[in-house]
Coordinates of C-alpha atoms in Angstrom, one line a residue:
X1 CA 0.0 0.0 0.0
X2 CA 2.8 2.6 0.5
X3 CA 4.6 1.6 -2.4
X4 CA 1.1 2.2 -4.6
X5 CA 0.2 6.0 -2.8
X6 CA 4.6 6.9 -3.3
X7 CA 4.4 5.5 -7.0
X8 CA 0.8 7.5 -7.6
X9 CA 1.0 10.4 -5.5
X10 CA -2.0 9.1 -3.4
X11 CA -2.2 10.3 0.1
X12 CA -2.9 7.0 2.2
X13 CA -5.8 6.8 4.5
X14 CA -7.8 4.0 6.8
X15 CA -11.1 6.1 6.7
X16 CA -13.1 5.7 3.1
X17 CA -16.0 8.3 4.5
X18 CA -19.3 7.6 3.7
X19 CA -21.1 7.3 0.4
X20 CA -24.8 8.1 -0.7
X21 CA -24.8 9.0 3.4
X22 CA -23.4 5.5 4.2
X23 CA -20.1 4.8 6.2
X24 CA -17.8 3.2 3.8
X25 CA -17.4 -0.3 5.9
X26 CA -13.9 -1.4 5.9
X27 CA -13.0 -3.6 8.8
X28 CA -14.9 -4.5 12.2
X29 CA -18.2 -2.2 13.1
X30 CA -18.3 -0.3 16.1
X31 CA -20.7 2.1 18.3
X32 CA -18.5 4.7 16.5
X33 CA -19.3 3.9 12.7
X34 CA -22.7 5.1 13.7
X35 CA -21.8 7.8 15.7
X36 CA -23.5 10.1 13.3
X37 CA -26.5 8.7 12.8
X38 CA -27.4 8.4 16.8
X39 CA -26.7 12.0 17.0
X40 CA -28.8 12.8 13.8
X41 CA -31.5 10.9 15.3
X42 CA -31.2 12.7 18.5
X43 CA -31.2 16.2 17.1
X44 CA -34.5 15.1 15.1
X45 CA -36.5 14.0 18.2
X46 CA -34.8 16.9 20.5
X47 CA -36.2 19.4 17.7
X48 CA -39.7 17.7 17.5
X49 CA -39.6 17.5 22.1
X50 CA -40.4 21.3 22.4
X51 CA -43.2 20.7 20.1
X52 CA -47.0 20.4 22.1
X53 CA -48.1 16.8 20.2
X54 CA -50.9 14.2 20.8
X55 CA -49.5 10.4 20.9
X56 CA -51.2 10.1 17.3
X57 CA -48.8 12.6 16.0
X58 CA -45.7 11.3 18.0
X59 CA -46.4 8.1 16.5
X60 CA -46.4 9.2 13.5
X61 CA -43.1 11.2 14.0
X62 CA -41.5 7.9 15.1
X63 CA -42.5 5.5 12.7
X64 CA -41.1 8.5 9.8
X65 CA -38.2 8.4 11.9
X66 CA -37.4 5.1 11.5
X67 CA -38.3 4.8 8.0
X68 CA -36.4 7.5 6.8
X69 CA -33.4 7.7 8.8
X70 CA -32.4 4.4 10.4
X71 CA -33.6 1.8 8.2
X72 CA -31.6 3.7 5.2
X73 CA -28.3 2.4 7.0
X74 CA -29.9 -1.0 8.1
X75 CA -30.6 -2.2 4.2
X76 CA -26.6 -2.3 4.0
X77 CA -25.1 -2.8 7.5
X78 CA -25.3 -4.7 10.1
X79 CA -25.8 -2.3 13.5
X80 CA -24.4 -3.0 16.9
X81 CA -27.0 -4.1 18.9
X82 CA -26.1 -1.2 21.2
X83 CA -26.9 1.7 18.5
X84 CA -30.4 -0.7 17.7
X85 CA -30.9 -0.4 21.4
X86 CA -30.6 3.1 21.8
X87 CA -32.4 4.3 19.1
X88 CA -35.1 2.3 20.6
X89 CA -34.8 3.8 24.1
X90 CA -34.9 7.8 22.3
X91 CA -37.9 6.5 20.6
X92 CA -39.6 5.3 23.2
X93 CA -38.9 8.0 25.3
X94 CA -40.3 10.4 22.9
X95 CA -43.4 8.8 22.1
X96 CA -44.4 8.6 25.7
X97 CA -43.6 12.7 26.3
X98 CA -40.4 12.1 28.0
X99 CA -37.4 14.1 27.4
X100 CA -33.7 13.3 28.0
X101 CA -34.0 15.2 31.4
X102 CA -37.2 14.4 32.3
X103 CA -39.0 10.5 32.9
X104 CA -42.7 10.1 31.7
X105 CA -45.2 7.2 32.3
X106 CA -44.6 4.5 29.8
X107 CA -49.1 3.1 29.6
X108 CA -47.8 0.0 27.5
X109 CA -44.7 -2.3 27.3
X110 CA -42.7 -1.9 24.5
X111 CA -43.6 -5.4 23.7
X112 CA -47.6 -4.4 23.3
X113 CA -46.5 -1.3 21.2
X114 CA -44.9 -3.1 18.6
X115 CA -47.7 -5.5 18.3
X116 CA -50.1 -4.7 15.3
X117 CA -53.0 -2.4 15.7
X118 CA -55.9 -4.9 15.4
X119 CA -54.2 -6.7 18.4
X120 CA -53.8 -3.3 20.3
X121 CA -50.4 -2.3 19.5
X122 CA -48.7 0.8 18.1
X123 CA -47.1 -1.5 14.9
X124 CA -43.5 0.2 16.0
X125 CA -41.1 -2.2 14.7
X126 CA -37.4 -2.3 16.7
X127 CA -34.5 -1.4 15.3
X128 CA -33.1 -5.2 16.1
X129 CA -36.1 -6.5 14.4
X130 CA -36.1 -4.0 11.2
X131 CA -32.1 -4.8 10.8
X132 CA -32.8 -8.1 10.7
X133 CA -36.2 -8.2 8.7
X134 CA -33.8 -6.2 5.5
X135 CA -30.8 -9.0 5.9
X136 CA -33.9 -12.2 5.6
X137 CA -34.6 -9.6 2.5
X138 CA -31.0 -9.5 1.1
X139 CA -30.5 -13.2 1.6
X140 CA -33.6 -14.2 -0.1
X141 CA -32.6 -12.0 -3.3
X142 CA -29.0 -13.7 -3.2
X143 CA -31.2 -16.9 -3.8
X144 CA -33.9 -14.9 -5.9
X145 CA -31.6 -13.2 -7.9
X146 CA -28.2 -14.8 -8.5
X147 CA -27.3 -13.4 -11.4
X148 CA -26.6 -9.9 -10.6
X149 CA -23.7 -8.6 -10.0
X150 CA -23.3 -8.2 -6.1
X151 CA -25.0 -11.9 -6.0
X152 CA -22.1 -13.4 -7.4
X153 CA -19.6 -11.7 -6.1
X154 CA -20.9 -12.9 -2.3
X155 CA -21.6 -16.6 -3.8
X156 CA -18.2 -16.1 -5.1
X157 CA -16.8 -15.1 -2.1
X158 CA -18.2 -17.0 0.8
X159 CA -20.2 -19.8 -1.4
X160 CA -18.1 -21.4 -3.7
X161 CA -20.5 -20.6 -6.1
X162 CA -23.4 -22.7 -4.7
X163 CA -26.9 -21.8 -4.9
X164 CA -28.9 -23.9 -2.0
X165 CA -31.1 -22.9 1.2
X166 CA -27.5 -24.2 3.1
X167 CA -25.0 -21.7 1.6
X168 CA -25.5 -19.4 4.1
X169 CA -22.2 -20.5 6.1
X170 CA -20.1 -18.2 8.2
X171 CA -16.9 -17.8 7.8
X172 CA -13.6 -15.9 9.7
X173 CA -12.9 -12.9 9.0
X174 CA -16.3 -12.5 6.9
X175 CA -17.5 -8.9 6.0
X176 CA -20.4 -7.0 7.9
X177 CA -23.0 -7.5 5.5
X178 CA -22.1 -11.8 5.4
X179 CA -22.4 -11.7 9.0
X180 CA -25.8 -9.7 8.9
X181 CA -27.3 -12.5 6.2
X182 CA -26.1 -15.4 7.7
X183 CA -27.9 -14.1 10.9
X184 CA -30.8 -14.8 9.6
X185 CA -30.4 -17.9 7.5
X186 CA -33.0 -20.4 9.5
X187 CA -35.2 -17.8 9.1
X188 CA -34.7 -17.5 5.4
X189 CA -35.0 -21.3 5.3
X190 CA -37.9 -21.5 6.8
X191 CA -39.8 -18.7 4.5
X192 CA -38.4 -20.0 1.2
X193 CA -39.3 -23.1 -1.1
X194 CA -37.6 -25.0 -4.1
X195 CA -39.0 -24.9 -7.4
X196 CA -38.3 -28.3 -8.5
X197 CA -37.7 -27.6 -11.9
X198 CA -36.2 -30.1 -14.2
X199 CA -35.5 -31.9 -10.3
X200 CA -31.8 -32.4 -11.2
X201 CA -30.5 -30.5 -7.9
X202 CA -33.6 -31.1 -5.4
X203 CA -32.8 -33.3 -2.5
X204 CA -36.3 -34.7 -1.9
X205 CA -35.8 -35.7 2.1
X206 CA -34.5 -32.0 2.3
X207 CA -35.7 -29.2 0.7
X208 CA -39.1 -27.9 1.2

């Protein structure tokens, strides 16, 4: 690498930045990498706190929260369970009137709030549970979709090139998104099927 940035002129650097408001993932993922994103969070709700709002229209304000700012960086990297954590604890604290300095009564669990409305919930998903509903998502399109370009590269990579309901191994030293997909591999077992096709590669005791 120094040889390459003395030849070219390059300046060297560990730090890629971000791109299309992503961090550029190039190693391990810490509480750091989305550093930014806790505090953009924060600086939302802190605006929206000062703000005189029924629960309809903090709810609202959450779930648009969520959608728009958080599950952006979930479709392409896996979170610490500590940044999925706190962004639940802001957003629970906001919908119930609290404020960072300031407790409010919580009237439901969390669990009843993120159960759906007809069953007399809030339908608030988590941020575990949204990070890992968009990694079931990628890893069924790696099975759905193998042909693309980022489909082989991963078969490539951490497959061998196979395409089966089993490929989703983990490996060391495996990247972020890898270890995001293969997180939820019984998952996307269990909520996909073979098409038997001309039955050449179906394993009739096996696959459902």
């Amino acid at each position: 690498r120094e040889s390459i940035s003395g030849v070219l002129s390059f300046v060297e650097t560990n730090d890629l930045g971000t791109y299309l408001g992503v961090p550029t993932i190039n190693g391990m993922v810490t509480r750091v990498t989305f550093a930014k994103l806790e505090e953009k969070i924060h600086k939302r709700l802190l605006g929206w706190a000062t703000k005189r709002l029924s629960l309809a229209g903090r709810t609202t304000l959450v779930k648009s929260t969520l959608s728009t700012m958080a599950n952006y960086n979930m479709q392409s990297a896996k979170l610490p369970h500590s940044i999925c954590d706190d962004i639940d604890r802001k957003l629970r604290r906001f919908l119930w009137g609290g404020t960072k300095d300031r407790n409010s009564v919580h009237l439901l669990s969390w669990e009843t709030v993120q159960r759906p409305t007809e069953q007399g919930g809030l339908a608030l998903i988590s941020a575990r549970q949204a990070n890992a509903t968009f990694f079931a998502k990628l890893g069924w399109r790696l099975l759905a979709e193998p042909t693309k370009l980022w489909a082989r590269v991963m078969r490539a990579k951490y497959c061998r090139g196979r395409l089966d309901l089993n490929m989703f191994q983990t490996k060391a030293g495996m990247s972020n998104v890898w270890s995001g997909i293969t997180s939820q591999a019984k998952l996307i077992s269990k909520g996909s099927a073979v098409a038997i096709g001309n039955e050449r590669n179906t394993l009739f005791w096996d696959h459902p």
